[in-house]
PDB file of C-alpha atoms in Angstrom:
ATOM      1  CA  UNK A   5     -27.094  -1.988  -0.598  1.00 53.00           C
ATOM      2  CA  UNK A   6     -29.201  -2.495   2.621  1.00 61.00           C
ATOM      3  CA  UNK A   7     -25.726  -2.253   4.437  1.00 62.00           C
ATOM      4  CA  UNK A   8     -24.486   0.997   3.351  1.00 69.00           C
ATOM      5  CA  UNK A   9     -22.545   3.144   5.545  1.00 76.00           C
ATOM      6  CA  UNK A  10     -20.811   6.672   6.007  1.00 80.00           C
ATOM      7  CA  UNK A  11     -17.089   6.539   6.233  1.00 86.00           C
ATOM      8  CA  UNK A  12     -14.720   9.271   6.762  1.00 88.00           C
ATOM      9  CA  UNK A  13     -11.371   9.195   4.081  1.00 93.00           C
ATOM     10  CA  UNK A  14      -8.681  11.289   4.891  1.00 94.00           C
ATOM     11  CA  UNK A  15      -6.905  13.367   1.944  1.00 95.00           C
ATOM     12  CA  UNK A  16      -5.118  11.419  -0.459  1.00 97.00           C
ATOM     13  CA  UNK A  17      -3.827  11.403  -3.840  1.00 97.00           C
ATOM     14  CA  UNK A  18      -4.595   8.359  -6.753  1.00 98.00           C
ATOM     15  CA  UNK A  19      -2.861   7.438  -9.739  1.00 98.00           C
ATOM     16  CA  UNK A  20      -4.516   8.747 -12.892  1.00 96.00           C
ATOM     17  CA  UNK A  21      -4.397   5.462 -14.274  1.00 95.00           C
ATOM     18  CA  UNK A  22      -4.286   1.722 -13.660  1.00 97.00           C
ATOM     19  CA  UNK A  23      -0.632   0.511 -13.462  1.00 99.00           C
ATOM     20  CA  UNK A  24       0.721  -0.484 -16.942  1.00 98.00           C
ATOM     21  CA  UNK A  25       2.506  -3.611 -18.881  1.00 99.00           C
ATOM     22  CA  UNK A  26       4.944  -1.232 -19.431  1.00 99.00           C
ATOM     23  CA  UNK A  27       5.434  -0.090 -15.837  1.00 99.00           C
ATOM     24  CA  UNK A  28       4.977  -3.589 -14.188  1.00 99.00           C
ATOM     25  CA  UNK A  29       7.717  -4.275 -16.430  1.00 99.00           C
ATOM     26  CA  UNK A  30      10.261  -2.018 -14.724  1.00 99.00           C
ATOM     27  CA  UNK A  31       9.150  -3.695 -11.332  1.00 99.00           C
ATOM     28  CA  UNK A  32      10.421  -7.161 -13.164  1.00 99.00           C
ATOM     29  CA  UNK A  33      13.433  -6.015 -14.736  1.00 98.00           C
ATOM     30  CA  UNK A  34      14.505  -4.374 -11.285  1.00 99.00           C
ATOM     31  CA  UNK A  35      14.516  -7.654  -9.793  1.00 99.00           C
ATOM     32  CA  UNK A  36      10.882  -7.411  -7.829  1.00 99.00           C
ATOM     33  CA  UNK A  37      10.686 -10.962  -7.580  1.00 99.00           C
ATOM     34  CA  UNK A  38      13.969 -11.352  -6.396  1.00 99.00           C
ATOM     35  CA  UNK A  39      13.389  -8.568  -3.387  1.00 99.00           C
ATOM     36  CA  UNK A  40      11.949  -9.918  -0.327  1.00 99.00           C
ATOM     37  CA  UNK A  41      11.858  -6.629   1.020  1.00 99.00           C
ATOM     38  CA  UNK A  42       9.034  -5.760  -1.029  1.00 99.00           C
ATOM     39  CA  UNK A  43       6.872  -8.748  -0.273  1.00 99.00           C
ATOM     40  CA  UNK A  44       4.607  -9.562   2.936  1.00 98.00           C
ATOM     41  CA  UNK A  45       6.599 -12.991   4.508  1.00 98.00           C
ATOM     42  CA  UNK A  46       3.266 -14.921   3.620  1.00 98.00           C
ATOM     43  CA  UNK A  47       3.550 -13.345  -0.020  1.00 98.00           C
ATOM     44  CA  UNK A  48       7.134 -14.243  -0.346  1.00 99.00           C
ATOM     45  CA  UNK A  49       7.101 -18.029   0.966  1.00 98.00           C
ATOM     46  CA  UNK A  50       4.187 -18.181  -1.846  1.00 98.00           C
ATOM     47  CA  UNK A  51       6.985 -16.672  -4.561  1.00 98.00           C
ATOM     48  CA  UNK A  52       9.316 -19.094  -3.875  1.00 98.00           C
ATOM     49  CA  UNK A  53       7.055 -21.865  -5.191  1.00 97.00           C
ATOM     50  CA  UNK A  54       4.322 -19.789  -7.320  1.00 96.00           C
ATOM     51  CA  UNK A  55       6.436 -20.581 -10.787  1.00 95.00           C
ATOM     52  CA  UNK A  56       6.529 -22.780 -14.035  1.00 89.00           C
ATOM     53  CA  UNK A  57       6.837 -26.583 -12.208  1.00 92.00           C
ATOM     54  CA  UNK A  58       6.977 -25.265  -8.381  1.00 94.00           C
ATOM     55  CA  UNK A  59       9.592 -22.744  -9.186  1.00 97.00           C
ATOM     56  CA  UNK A  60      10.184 -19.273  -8.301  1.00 98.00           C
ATOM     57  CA  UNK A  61       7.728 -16.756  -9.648  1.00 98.00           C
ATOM     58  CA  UNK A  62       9.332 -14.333 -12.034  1.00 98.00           C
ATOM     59  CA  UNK A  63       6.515 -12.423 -13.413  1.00 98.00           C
ATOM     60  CA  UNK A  64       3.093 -12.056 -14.025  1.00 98.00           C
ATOM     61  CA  UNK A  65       0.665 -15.449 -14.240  1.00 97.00           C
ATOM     62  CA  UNK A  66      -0.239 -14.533 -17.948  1.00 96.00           C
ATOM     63  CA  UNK A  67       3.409 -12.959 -19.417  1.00 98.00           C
ATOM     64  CA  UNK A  68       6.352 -15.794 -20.862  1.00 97.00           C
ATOM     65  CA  UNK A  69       9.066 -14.876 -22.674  1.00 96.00           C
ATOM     66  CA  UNK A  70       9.833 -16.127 -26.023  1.00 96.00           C
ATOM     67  CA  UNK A  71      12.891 -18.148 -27.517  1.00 95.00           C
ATOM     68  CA  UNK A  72      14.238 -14.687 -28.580  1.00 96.00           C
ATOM     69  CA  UNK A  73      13.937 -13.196 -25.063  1.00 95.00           C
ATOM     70  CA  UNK A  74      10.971 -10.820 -25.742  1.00 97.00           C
ATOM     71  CA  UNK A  75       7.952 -10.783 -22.944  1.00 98.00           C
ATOM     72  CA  UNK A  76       4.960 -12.205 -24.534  1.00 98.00           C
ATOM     73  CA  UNK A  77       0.896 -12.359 -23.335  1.00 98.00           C
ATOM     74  CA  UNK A  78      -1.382 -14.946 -23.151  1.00 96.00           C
ATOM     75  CA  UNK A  79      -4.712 -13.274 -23.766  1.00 92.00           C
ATOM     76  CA  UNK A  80      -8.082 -15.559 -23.782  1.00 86.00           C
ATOM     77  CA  UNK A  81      -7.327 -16.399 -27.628  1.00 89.00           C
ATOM     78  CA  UNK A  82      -3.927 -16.130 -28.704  1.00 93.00           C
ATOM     79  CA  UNK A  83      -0.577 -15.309 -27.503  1.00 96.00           C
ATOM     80  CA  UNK A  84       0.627 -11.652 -27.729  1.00 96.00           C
ATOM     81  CA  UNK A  85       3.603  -9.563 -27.720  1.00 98.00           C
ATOM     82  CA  UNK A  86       3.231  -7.751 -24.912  1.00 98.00           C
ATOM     83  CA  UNK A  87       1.193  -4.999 -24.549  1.00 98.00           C
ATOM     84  CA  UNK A  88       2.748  -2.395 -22.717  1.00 98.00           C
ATOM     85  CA  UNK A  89      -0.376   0.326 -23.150  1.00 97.00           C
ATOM     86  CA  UNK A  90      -2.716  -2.482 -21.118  1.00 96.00           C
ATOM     87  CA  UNK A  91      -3.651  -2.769 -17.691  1.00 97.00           C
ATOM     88  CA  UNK A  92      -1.721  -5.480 -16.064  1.00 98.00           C
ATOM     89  CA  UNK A  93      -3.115  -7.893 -14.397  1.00 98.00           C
ATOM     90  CA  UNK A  94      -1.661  -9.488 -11.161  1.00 99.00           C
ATOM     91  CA  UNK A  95      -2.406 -11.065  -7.669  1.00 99.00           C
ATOM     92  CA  UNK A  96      -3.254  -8.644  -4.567  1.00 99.00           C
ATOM     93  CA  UNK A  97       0.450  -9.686  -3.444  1.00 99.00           C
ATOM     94  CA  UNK A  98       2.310  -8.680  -6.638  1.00 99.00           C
ATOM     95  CA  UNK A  99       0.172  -5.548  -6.749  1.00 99.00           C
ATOM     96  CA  UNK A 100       1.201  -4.902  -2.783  1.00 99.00           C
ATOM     97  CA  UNK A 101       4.806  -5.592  -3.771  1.00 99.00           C
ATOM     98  CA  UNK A 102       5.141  -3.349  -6.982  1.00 99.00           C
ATOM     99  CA  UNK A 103       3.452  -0.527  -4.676  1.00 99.00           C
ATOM    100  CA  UNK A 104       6.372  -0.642  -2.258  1.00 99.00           C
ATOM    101  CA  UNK A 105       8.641  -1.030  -5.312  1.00 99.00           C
ATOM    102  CA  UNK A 106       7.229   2.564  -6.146  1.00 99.00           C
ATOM    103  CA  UNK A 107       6.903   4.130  -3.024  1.00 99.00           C
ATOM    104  CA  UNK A 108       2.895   3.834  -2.604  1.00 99.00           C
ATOM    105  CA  UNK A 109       0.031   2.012  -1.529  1.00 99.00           C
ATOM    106  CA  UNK A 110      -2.801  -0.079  -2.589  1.00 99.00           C
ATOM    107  CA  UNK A 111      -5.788   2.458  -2.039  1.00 99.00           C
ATOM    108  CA  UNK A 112      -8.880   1.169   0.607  1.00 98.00           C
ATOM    109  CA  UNK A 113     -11.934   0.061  -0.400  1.00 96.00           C
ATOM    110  CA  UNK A 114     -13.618   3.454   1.094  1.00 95.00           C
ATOM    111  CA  UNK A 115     -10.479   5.399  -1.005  1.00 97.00           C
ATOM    112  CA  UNK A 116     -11.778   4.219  -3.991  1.00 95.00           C
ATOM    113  CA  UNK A 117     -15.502   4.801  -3.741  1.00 91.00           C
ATOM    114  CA  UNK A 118     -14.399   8.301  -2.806  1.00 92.00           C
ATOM    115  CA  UNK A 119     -12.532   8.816  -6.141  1.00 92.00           C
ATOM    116  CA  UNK A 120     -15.062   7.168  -8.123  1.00 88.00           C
ATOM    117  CA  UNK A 121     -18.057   8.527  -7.044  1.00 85.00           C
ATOM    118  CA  UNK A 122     -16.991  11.751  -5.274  1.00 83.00           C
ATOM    119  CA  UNK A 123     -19.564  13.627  -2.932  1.00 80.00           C
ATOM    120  CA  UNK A 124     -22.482  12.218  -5.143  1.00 80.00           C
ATOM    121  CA  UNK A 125     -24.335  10.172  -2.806  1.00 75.00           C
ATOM    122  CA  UNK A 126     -27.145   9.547  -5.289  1.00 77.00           C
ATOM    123  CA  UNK A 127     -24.865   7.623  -7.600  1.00 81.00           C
ATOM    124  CA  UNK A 128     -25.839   4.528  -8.357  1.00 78.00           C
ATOM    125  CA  UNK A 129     -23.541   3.735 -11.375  1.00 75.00           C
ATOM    126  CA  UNK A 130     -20.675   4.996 -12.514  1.00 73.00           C
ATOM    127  CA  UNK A 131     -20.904   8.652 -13.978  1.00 71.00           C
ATOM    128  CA  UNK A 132     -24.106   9.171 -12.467  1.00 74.00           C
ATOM    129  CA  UNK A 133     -25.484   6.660 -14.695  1.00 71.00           C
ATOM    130  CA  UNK A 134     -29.449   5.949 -13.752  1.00 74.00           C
ATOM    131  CA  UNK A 135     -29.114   2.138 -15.305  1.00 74.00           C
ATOM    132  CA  UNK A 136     -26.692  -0.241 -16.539  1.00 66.00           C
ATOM    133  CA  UNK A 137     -27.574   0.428 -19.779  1.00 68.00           C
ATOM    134  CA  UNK A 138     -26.479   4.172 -19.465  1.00 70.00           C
ATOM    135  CA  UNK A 139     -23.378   3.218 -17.940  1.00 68.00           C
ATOM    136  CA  UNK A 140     -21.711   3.276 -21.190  1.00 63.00           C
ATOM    137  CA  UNK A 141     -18.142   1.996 -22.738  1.00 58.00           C
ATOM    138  CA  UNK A 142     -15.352   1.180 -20.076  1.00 64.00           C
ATOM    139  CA  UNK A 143     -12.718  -1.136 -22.049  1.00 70.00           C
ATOM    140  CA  UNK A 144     -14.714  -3.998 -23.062  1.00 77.00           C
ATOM    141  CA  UNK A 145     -17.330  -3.833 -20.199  1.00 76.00           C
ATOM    142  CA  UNK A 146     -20.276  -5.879 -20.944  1.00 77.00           C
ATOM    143  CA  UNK A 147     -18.640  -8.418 -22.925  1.00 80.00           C
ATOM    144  CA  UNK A 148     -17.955  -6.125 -25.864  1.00 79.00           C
ATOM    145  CA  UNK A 149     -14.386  -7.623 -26.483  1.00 80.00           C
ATOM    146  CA  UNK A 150     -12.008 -10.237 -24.970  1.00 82.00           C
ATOM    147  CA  UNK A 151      -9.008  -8.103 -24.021  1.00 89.00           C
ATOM    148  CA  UNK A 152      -8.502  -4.631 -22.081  1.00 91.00           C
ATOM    149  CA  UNK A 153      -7.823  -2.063 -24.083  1.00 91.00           C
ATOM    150  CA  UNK A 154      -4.989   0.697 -23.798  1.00 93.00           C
ATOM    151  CA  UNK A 155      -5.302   2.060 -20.435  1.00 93.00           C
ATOM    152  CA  UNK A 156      -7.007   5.933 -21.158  1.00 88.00           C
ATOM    153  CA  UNK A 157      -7.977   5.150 -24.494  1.00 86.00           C
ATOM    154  CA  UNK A 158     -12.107   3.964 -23.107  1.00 72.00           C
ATOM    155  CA  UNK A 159     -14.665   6.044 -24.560  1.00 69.00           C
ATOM    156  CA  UNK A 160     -15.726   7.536 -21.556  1.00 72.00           C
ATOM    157  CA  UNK A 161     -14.208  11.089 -20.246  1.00 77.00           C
ATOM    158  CA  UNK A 162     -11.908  11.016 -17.007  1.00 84.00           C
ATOM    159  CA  UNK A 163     -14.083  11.600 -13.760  1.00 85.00           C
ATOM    160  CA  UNK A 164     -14.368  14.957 -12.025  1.00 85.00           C
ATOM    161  CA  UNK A 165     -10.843  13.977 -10.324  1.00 90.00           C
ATOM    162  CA  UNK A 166      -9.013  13.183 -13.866  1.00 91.00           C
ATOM    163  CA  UNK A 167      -9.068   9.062 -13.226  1.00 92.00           C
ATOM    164  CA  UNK A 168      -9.907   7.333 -16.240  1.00 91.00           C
ATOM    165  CA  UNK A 169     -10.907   3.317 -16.899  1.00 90.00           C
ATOM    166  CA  UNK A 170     -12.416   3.351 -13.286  1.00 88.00           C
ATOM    167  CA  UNK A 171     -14.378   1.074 -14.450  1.00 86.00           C
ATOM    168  CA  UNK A 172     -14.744  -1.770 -16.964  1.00 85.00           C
ATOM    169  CA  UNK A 173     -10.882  -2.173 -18.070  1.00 90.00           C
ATOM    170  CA  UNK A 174     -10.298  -4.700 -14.801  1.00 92.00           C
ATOM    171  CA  UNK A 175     -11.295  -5.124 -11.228  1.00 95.00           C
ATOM    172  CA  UNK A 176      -8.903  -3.055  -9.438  1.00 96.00           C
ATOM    173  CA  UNK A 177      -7.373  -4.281  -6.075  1.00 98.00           C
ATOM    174  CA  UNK A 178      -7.745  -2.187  -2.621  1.00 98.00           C
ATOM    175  CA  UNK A 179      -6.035  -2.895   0.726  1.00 99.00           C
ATOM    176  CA  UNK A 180      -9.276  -4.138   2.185  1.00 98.00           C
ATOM    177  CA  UNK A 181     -10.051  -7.233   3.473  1.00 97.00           C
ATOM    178  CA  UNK A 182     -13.294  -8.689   2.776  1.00 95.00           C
ATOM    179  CA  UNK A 183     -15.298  -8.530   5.760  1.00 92.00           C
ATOM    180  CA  UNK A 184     -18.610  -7.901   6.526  1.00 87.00           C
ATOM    181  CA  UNK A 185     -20.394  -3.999   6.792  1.00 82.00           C
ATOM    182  CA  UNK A 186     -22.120  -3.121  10.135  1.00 80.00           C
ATOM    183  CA  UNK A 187     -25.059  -4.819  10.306  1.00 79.00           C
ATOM    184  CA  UNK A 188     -25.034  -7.951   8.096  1.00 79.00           C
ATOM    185  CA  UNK A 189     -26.695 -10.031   7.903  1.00 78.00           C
ATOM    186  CA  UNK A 190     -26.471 -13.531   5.713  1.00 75.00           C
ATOM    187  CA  UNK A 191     -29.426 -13.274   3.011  1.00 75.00           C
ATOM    188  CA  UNK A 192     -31.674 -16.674   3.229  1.00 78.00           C
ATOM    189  CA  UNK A 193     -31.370 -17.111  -0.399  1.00 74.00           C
ATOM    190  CA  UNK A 194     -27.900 -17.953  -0.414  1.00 69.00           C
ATOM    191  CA  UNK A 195     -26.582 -17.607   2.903  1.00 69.00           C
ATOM    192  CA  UNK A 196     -22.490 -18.886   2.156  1.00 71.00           C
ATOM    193  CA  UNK A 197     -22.632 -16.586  -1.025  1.00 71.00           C
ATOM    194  CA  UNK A 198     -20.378 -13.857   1.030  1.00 80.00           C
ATOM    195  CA  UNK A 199     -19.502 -15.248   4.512  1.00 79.00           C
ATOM    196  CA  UNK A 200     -17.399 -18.002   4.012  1.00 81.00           C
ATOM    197  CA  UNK A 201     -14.726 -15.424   2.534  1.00 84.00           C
ATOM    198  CA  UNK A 202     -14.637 -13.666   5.312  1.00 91.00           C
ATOM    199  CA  UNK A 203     -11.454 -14.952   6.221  1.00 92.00           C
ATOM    200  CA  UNK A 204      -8.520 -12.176   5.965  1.00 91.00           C
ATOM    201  CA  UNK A 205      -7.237 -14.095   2.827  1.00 95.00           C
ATOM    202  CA  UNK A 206      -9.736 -12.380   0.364  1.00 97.00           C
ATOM    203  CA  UNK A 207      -9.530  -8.672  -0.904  1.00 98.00           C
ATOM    204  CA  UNK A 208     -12.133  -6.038  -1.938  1.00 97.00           C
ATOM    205  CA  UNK A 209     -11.704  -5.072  -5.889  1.00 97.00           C
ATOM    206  CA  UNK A 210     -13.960  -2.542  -7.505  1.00 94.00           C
ATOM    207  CA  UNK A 211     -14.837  -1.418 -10.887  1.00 90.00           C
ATOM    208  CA  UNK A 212     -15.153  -4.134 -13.249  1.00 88.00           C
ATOM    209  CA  UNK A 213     -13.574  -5.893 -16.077  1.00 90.00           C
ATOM    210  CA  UNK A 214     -14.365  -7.064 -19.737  1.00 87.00           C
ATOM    211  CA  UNK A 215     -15.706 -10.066 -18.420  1.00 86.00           C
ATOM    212  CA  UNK A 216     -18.199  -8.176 -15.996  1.00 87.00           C
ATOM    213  CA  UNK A 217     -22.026  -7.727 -16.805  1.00 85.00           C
ATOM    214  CA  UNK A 218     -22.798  -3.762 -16.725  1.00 82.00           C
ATOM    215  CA  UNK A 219     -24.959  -4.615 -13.641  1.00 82.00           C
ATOM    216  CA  UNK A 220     -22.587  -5.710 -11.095  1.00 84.00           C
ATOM    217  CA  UNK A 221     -20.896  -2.002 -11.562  1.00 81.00           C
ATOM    218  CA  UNK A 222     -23.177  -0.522  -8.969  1.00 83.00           C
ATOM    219  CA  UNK A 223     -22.330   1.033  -6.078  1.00 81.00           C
ATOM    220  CA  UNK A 224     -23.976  -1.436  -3.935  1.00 81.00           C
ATOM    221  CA  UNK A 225     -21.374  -4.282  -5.187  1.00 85.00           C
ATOM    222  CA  UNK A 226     -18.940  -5.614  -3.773  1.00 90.00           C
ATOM    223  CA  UNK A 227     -16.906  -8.148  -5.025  1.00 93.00           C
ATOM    224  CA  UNK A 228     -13.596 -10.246  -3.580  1.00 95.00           C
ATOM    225  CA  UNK A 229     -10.632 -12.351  -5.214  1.00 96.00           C
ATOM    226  CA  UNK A 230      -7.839 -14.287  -3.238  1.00 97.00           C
ATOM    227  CA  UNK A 231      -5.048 -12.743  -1.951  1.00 98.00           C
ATOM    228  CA  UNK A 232      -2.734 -14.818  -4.736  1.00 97.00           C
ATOM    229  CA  UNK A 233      -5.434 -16.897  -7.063  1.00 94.00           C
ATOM    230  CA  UNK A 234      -3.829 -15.847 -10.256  1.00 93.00           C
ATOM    231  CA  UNK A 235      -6.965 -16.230 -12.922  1.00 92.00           C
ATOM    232  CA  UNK A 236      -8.831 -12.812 -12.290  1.00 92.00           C
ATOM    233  CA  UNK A 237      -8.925 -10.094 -14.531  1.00 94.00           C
ATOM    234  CA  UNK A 238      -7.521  -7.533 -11.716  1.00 97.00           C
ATOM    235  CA  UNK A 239      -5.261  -4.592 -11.800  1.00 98.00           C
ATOM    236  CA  UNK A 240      -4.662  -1.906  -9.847  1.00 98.00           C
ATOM    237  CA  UNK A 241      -3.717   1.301  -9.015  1.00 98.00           C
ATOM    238  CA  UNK A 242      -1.324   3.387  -6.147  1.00 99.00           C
ATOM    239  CA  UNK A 243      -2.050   5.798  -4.188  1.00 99.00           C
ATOM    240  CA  UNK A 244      -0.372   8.285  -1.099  1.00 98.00           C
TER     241      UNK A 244
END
């Protein structure tokens, strides 16, 4: 919070919604993992051994498919057909790959705080919420369930810009690397808490995800995964 800065973001245009089962699904079936034109040459040397055993990666960390051939999930509790309303959720280099599979981009960290909180400076939460209380439902937020839920189908409205499940239905990639704001400086309670990811191998994800205490949707946080640790609850969505 103490860091905060102005940033200017150029015109762009976001997906409504965070990318689908359903439409990761078309990246697989097209061969995605088999295109190394779509994949950073770090990203694709980490394919070739990212699968079942040290074998090429196929799909998605959490999806198998069944004796019969049908894609199944592995949710917290219990394996799942697959459920092609959900958010999917990938690595920051399957998410980079589908978006040149599409024709788009992973948005920036500054991107997203523009379509999520607009021109409303005095926005501390999401919606204009005053406390994390009042932030209300997004998916499960708050530990209110175990899985996503159908991607649109939260309780609360789309945002001035018609996005819905900013928040609460997953973290949501951006292109940004984690790095530090003008001006930081380590805090003395916990000085490695951010800096030792400042690295170029960590991302910046917003919004949120089942798993995520109402608090840490604030403005002011900021959180960061690995570019290809597979165990986060992280989608995404394109933009151009």
């Amino acid at each position: 919070k103490q860091w905060a800065t102005a940033v200017a973001v150029e015109a762009f245009s976001m997906q409504t919604h965070p990318v689908t089962h359903a439409e990761f699904l078309d990246f697989v079936t097209a061969g995605g993992y088999q295109t190394p034109s779509l994949w950073s040459e770090s990203a694709w040397a980490w394919v070739q051994t990212a699968g079942v055993e040290g074998q090429p990666k196929t799909h998605p960390h959490q999806w198998f498919q069944a004796a019969d051939g049908t894609w199944q999930l592995r949710s917290l509790f219990e394996d799942l057909p697959l459920p092609l309303s959900w958010p999917v959720y990938v690595t920051h280099a399957e998410a980079e790959a589908y978006c040149r599979f599409v024709g788009r981009r992973l948005p920036t960290e500054a991107e997203w705080h523009r379509a999520a909180y607009g021109d409303h400076a005095d926005w501390r939460y999401p919606g204009g919420a005053v406390s994390p209380e009042a932030v209300g439902g997004g998916g499960h937020l708050n530990f209110t369930g175990w899985t996503p839920v159908p991607v649109g189908s939260a309780e609360q409205p789309a945002n001035p810009y018609g996005l819905k499940d900013m928040h609460g239905n997953g973290w949501a990639w951006t292109a940004t690397p984690f790095a530090p704001l003008p001006g930081f400086e380590p805090s003395p309670l916990y000085e490695p808490y951010s800096q030792d990811f400042f690295d170029g191998a960590h991302y910046v994800v917003c919004g949120g995800s089942p798993f995520t205490d109402a608090q840490l949707t604030r403005r002011s946080f900021r959180n960061w995964f690995y570019w290809h640790y597979p165990y986060t609850y992280t989608g995404f969505r394109t933009v151009q």
